[in-house]
CSV table of C-alpha atoms in Angstrom, one decimal:
chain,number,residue,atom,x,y,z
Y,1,UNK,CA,0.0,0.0,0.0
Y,2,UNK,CA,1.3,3.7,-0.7
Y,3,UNK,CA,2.2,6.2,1.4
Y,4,UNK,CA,-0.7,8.1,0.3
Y,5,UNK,CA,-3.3,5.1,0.3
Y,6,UNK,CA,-2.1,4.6,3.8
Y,7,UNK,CA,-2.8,8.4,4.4
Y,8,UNK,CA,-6.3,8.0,2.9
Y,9,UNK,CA,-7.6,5.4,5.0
Y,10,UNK,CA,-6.2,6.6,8.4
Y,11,UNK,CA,-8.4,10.1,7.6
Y,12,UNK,CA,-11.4,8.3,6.8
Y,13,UNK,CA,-10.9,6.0,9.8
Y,14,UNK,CA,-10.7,9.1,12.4
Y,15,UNK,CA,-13.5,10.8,9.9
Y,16,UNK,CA,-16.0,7.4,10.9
Y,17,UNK,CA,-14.8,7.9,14.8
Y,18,UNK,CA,-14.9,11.6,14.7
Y,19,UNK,CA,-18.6,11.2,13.0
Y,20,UNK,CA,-19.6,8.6,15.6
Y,21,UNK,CA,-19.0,10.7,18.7
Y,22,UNK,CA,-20.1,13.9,17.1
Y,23,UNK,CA,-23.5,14.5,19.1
Y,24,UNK,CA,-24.7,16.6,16.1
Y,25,UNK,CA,-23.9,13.1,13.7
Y,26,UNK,CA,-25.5,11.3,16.6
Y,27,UNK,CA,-28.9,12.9,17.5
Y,28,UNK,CA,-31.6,10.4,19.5
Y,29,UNK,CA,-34.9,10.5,18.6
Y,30,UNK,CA,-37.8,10.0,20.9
Y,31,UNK,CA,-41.1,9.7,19.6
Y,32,UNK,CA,-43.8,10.6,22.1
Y,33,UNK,CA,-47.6,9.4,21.9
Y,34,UNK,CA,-50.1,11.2,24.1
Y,35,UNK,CA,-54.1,11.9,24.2
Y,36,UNK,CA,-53.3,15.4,24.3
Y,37,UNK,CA,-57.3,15.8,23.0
Y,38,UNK,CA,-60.2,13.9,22.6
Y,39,UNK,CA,-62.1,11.8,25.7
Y,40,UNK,CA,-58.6,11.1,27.5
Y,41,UNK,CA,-57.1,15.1,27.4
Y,42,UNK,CA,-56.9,15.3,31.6
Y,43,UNK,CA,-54.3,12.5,30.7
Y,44,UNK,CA,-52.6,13.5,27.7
Y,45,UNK,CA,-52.4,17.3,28.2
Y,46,UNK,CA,-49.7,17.2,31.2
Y,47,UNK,CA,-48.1,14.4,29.4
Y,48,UNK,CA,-47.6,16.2,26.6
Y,49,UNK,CA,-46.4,19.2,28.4
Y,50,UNK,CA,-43.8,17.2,30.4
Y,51,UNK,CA,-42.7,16.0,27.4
Y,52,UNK,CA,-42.0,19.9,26.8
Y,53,UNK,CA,-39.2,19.9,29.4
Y,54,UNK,CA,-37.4,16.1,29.5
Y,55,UNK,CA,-33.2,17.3,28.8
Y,56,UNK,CA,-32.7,18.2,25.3
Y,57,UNK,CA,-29.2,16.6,25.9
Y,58,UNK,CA,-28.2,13.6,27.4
Y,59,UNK,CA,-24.6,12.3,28.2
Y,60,UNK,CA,-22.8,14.5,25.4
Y,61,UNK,CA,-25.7,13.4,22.6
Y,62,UNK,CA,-28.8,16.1,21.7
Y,63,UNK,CA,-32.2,13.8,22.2
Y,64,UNK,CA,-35.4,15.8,20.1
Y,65,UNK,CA,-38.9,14.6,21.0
Y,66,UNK,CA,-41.4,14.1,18.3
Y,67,UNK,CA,-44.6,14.3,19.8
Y,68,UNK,CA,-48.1,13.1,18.3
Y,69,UNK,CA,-51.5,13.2,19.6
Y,70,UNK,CA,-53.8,10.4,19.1
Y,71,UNK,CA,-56.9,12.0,20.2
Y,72,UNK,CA,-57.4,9.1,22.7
Y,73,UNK,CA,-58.4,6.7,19.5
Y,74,UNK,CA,-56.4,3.7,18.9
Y,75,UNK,CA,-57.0,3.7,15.2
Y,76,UNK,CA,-54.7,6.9,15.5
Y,77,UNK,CA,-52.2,5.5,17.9
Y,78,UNK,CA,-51.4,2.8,15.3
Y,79,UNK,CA,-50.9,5.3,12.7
Y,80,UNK,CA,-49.0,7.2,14.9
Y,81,UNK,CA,-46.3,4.4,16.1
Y,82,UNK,CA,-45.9,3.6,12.7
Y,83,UNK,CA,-45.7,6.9,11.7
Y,84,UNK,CA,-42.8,7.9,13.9
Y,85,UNK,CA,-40.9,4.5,13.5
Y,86,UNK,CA,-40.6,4.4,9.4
Y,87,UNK,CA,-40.7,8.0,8.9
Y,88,UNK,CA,-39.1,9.5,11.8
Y,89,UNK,CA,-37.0,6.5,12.6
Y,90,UNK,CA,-37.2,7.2,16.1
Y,91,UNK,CA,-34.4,5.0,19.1
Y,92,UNK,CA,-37.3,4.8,21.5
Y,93,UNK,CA,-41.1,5.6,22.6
Y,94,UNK,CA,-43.0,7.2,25.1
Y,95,UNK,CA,-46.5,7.0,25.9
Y,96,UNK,CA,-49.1,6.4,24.6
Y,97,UNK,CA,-51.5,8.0,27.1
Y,98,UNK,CA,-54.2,5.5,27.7
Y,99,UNK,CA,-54.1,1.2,28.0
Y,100,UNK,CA,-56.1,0.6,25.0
Y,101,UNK,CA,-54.1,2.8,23.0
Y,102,UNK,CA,-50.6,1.2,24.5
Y,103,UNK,CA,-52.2,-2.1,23.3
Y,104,UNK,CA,-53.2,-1.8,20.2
Y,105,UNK,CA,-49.6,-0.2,19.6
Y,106,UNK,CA,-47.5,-3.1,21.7
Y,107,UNK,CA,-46.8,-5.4,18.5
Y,108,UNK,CA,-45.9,-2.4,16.1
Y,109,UNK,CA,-42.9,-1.6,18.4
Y,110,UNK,CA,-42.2,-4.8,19.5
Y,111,UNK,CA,-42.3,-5.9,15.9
Y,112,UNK,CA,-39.6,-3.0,14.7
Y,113,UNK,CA,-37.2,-3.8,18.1
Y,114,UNK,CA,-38.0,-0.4,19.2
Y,115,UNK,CA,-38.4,0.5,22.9
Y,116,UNK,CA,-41.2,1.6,23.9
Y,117,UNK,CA,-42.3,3.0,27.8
Y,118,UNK,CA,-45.6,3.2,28.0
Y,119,UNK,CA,-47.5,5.7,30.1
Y,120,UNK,CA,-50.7,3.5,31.3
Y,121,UNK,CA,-51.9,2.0,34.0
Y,122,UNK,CA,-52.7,-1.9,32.3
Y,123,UNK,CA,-50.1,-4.4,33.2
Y,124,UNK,CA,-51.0,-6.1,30.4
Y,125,UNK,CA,-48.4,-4.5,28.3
Y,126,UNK,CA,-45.6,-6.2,30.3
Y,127,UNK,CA,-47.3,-9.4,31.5
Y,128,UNK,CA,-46.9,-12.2,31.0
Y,129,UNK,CA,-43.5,-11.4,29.8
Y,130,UNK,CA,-43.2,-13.0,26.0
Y,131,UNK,CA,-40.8,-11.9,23.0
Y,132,UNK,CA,-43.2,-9.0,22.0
Y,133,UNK,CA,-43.0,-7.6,25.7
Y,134,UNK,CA,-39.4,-7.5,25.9
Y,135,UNK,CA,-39.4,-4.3,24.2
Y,136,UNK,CA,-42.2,-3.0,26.7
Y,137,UNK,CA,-41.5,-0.9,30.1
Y,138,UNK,CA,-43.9,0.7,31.7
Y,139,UNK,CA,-43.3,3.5,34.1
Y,140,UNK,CA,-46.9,4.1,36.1
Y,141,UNK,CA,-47.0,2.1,39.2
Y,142,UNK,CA,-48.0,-1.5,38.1
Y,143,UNK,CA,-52.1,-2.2,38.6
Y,144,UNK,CA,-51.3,-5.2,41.0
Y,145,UNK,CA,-49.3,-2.9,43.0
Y,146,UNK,CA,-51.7,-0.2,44.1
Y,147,UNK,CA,-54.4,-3.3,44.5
Y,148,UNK,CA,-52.6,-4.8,47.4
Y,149,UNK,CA,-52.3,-1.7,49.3
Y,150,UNK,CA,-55.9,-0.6,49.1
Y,151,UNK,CA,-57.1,-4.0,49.7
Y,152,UNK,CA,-54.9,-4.1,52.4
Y,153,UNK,CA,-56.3,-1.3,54.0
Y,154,UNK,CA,-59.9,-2.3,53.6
Y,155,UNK,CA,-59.1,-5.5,55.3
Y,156,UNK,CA,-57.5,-3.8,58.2
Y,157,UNK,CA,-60.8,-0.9,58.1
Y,158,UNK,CA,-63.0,-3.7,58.7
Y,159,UNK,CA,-64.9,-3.9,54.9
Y,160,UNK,CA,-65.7,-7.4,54.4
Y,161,UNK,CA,-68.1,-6.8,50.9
Y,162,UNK,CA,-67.0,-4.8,47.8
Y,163,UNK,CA,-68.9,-3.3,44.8
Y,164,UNK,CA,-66.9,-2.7,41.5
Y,165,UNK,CA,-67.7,0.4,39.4
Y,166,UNK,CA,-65.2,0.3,36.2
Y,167,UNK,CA,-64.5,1.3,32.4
Y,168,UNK,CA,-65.6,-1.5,30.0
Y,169,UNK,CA,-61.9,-1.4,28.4
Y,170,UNK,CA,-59.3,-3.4,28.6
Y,171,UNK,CA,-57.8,-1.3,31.5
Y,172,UNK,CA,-61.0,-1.5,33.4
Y,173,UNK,CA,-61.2,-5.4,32.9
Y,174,UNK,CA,-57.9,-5.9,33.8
Y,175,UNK,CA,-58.6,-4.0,37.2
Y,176,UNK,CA,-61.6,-6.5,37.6
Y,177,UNK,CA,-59.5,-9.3,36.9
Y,178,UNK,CA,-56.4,-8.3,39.2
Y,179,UNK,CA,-58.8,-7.4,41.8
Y,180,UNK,CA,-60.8,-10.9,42.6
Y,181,UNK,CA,-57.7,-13.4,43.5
Y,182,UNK,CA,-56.2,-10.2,45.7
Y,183,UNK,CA,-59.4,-9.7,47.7
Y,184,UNK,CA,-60.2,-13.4,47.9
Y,185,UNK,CA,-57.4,-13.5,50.0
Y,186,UNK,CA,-57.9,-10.8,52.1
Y,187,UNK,CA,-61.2,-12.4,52.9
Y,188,UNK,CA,-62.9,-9.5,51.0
Y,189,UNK,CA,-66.1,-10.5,49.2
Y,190,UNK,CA,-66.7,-8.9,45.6
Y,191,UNK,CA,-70.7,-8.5,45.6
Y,192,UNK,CA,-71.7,-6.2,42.6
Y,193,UNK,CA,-69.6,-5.1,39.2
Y,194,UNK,CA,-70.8,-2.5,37.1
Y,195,UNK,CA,-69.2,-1.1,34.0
Y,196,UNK,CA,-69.5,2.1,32.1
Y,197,UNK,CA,-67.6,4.4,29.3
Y,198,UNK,CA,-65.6,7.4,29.2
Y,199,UNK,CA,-67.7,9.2,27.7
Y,200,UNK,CA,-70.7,8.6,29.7
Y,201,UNK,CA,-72.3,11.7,31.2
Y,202,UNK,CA,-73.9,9.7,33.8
Y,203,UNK,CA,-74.0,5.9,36.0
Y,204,UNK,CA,-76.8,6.3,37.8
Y,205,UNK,CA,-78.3,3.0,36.5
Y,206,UNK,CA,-74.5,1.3,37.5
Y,207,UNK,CA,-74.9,2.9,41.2
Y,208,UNK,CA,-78.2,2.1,41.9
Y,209,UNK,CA,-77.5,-1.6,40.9
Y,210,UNK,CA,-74.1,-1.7,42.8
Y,211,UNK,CA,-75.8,-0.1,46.1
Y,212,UNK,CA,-78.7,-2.5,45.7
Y,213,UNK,CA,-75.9,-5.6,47.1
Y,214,UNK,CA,-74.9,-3.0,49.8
Y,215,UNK,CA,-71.5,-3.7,49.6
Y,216,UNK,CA,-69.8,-1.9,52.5
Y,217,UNK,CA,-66.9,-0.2,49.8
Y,218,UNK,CA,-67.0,0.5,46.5
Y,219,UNK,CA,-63.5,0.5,44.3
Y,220,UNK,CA,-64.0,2.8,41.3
Y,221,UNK,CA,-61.8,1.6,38.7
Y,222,UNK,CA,-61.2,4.5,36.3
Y,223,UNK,CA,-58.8,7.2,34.7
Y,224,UNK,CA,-59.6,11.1,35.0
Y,225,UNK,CA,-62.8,12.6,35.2
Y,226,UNK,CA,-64.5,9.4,34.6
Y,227,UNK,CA,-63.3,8.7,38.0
Y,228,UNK,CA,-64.8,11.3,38.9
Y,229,UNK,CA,-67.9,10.7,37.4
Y,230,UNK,CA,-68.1,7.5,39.3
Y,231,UNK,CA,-67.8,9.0,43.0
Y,232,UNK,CA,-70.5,11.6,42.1
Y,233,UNK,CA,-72.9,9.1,40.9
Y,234,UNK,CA,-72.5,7.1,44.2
Y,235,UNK,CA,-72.5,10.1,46.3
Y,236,UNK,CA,-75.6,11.3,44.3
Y,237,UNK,CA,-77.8,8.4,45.3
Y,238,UNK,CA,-76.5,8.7,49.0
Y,239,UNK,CA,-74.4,5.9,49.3
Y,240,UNK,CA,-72.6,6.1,52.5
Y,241,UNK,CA,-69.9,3.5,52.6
Y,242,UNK,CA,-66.1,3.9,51.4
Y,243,UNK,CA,-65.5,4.8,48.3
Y,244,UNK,CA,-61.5,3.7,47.0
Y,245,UNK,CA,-60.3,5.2,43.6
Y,246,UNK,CA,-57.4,3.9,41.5
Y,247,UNK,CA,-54.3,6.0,40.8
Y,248,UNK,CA,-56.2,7.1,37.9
Y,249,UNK,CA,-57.5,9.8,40.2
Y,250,UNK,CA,-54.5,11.2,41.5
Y,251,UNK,CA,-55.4,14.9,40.4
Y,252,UNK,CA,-56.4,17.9,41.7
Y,253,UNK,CA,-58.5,18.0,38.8
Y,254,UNK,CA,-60.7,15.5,40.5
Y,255,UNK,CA,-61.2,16.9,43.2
Y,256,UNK,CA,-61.7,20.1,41.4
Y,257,UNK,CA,-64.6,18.6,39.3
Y,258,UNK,CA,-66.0,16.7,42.0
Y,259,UNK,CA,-65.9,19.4,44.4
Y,260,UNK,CA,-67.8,18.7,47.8
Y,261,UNK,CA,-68.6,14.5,46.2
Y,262,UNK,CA,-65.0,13.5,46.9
Y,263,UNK,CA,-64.5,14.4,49.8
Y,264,UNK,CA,-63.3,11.3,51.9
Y,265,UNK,CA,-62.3,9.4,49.1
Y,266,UNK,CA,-59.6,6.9,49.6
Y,267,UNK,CA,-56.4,5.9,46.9
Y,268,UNK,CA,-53.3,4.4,46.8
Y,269,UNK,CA,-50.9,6.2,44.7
Y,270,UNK,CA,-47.7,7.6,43.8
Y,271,UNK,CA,-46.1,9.9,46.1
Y,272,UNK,CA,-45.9,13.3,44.0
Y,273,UNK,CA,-49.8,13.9,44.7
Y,274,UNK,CA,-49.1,14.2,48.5
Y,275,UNK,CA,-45.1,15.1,48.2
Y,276,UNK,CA,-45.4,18.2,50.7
Y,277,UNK,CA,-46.3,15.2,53.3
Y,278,UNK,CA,-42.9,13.3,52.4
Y,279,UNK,CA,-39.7,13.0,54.9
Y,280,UNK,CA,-37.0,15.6,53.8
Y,281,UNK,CA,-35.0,12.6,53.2
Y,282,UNK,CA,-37.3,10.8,50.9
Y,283,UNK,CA,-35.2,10.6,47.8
Y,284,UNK,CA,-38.2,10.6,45.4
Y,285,UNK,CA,-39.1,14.1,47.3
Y,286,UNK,CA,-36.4,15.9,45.8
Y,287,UNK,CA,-37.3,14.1,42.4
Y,288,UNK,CA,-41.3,14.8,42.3
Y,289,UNK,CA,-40.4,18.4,43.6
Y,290,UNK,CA,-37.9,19.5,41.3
Y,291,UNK,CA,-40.2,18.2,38.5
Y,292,UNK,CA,-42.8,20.2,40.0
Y,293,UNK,CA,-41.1,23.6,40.1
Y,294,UNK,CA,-39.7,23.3,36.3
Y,295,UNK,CA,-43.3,22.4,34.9
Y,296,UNK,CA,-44.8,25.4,37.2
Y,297,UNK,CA,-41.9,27.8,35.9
Y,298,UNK,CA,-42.5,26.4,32.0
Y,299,UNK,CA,-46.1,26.1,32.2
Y,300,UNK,CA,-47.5,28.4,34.9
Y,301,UNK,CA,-49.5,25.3,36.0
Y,302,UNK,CA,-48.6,22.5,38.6
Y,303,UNK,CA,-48.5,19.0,37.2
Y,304,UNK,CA,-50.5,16.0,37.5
Y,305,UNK,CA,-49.3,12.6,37.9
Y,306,UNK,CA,-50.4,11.3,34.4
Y,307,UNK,CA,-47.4,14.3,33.5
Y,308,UNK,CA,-45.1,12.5,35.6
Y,309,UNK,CA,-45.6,8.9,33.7
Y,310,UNK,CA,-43.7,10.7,30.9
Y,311,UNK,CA,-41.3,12.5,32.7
Y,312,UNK,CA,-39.7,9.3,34.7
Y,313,UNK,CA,-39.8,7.8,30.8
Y,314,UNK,CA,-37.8,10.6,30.9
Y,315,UNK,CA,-35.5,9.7,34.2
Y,316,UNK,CA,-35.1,6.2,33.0
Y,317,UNK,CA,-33.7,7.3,29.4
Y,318,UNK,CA,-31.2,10.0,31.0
Y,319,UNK,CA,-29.6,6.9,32.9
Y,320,UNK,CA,-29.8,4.3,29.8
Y,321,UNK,CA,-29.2,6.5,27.1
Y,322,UNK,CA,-25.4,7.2,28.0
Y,323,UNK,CA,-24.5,3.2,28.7
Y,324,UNK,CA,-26.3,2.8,25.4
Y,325,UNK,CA,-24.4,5.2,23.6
Y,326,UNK,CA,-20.7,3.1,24.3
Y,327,UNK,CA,-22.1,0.4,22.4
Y,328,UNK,CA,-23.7,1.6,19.3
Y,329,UNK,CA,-24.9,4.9,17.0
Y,330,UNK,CA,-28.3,6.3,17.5
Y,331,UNK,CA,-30.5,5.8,14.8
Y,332,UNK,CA,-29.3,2.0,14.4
Y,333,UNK,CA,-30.9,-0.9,15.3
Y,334,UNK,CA,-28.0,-1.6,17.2
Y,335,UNK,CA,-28.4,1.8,19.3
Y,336,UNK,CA,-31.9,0.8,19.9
Y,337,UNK,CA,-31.3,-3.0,21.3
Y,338,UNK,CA,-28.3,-1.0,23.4
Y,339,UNK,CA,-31.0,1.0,24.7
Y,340,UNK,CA,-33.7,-1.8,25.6
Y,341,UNK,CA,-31.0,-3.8,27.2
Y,342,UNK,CA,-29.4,-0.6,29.5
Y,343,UNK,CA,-33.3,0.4,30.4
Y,344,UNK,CA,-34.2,-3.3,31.7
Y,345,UNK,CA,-30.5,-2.9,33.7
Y,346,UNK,CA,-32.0,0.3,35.7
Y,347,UNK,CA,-31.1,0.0,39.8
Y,348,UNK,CA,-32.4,2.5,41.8
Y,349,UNK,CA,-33.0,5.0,39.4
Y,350,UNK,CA,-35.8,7.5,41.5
Y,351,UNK,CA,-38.1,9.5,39.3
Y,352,UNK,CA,-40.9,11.5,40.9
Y,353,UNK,CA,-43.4,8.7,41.4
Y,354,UNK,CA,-41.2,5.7,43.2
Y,355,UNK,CA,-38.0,4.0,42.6
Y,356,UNK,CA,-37.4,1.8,39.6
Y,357,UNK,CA,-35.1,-1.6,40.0
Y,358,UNK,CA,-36.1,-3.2,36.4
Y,359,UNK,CA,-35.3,-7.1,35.5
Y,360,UNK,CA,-35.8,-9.4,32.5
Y,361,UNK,CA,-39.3,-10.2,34.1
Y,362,UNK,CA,-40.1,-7.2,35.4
Y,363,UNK,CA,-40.7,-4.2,33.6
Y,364,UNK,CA,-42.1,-2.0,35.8
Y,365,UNK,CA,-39.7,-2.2,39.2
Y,366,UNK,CA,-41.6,-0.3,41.3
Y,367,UNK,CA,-42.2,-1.2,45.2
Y,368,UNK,CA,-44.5,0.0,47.5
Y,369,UNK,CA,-42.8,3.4,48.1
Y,370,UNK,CA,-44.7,3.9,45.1
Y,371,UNK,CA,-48.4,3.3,46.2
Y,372,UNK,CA,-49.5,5.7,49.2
Y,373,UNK,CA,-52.5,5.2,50.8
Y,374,UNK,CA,-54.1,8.8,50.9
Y,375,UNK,CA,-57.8,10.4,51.1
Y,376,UNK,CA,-59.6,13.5,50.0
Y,377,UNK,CA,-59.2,15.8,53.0
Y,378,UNK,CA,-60.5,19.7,53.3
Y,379,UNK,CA,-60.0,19.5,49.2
Y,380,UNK,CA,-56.5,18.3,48.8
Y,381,UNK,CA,-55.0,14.7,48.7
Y,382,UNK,CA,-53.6,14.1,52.2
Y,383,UNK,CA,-51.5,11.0,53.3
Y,384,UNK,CA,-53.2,8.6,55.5
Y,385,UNK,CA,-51.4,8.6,59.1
């Protein structure tokens, strides 16, 4: 080889290793699916807005976020994965905003090896672990998880009878399902199930049916003002027994729209709806509040949990991205099997809603530090002492 040829291919050598640590050669792209409008906006609207401020550059590399709104239909949500995976060839998603949307979407990125954290409550997109949900995390606390702690509490309060009020989707039958085996064994007798839709205006029919068994607490299986709509109904027709909510209710909004109704309710949820309660040395306290103050300074606004779901996506990707990075070139589908394997290798990585120790069969990897038990008191979610 000459002098010169030998020249030639040292420069394009350092050219190639120059171009694969150059974070402008070496932009991630994060394709972000929210509700932002439509049925599910109390959901997608924060989410959207948290997307907003996640770090625009991560361990030397810029990260852009390319967000889409599905308008709470999974018809869109479909078009939107596939959207953002052939067009935009995004390294990872967030969201969508609501379980059947995250379902219909589960093979489409499992299907292109693309990661996808989704922002719902349904378990369903990491359980039972297969091939397809490999590619799956899910950073709201798992369904299972805030189950055992209300259950829990019910048993120790003395309810021996429970009605079900839920959605009739695939979030609200996976509540139903989760539920039975959990209060079976805390001696807890299911009595009445009613379903209804998100866009119902009304369940008086569903209350009056459920408070015909006079069940002695009533678990209202929802997700934003349909939770809502649930505790009114009951409260309406003077039932007078507990009334738990999932961690779909974790909002002021809810208590905003249910006004004088809620009061009392009971909910096990993340920590950021009740973080003023938390010890000073509560690690996630630091977390949930510095989210706070940079959505309240972007936004004017203070954020809801369903905000935080993306933002953790958010926490977990800061801490994966860079390990990711040593390995392979965003925009590969080496970068992006980098990225699923440093993302199911999180330890103790605190976001603003619990801690999250992920594994090869678990997903999710949040404890109970994640699932407060609280209640509506004087209008505001206060911790249960």
């Amino acid at each position: 080889m000459t002098r010169f040829r030998k020249l030639l291919v040292a420069s394009c050598f350092a050219f190639g290793v120059a171009s694969f640590l150059d974070p402008a050669a070496a932009q991630v792209k994060v394709g972000v699916m929210v509700s932002s409008t439509g049925p599910a906006a109390v959901i997608g609207i924060p989410q959207k807005n948290s997307a907003g401020i996640l770090p625009k550059s991560v361990g030397g590399l810029s990260v852009e976020y390319i967000v889409l709104d599905d308008g709470g239909e999974p018809t869109n949500a479909v078009n939107n994965v596939k959207k953002l995976i052939s067009e935009n060839n995004v390294d990872c998603l967030l969201g969508p905003s609501i379980s059947p949307n995250a379902m219909a979407v589960l093979s489409f990125a499992a299907e292109a090896k693309v990661p996808m954290m989704a922002a719902v409550g349904t378990d369903a997109v990491i359980y039972p672990m297969d091939e397809r949900r490999r590619w799956i995390f899910k950073t709201a606390q798992a369904n299972r998880l805030i189950l055992e702690v209300m259950v829990k509490h019910m048993a120790a309060t003395g309810v021996k009878t429970l009605g079900l009020l839920r959605l009739n989707d695939s979030l609200g039958e996976e509540w139903a399902a989760s539920l039975k085996p959990i209060a079976e064994q805390a001696n807890v007798k299911m009595v009445a199930e009613e379903r209804f839709v998100r866009s119902d205006t009304s369940v008086t029919a569903q209350a009056i049916r459920i408070m015909s068994a006079k069940p002695d607490a009533v678990l209202i299986a929802a997700a934003g003002g349909a939770s809502t709509l649930g505790q009114v109904g009951l409260v309406e027709r003077n039932y007078r027994g507990k009334i738990y909510q999932t961690n779909g209710a974790a909002t002021d909004e809810f208590i905003r729209l249910g006004g004088k109704s809620v009061e009392g309710a009971l909910m096990a949820a993340g920590p950021l709806q009740a973080v003023d309660e938390l010890a000073d040395a509560d690690p996630i306290k630091k977390a949930a509040l510095d989210y706070i103050a940079l959505y309240q300074r972007t936004y004017s606004a203070k954020p809801s949990t369903f905000g935080s779901n993306i933002y953790d996506g958010g926490i977990l990707l800061t801490s994966a991205i860079p390990a990711a990075a040593k390995l392979a070139k965003p925009g590969t589908a080496e970068f992006r099997s980098a990225l699923r394997d440093a993302l199911e290798a999180s330890k103790e990585v605190v976001g603003t809603q619990g801690i999250f120790n992920l594994t090869k069969d678990n997903h999710n990897g949040m404890d109970e530090r994640a699932a407060l038990m609280m209640t509506v008191k004087g209008g505001e979610w206060r911790l249960l002492k």
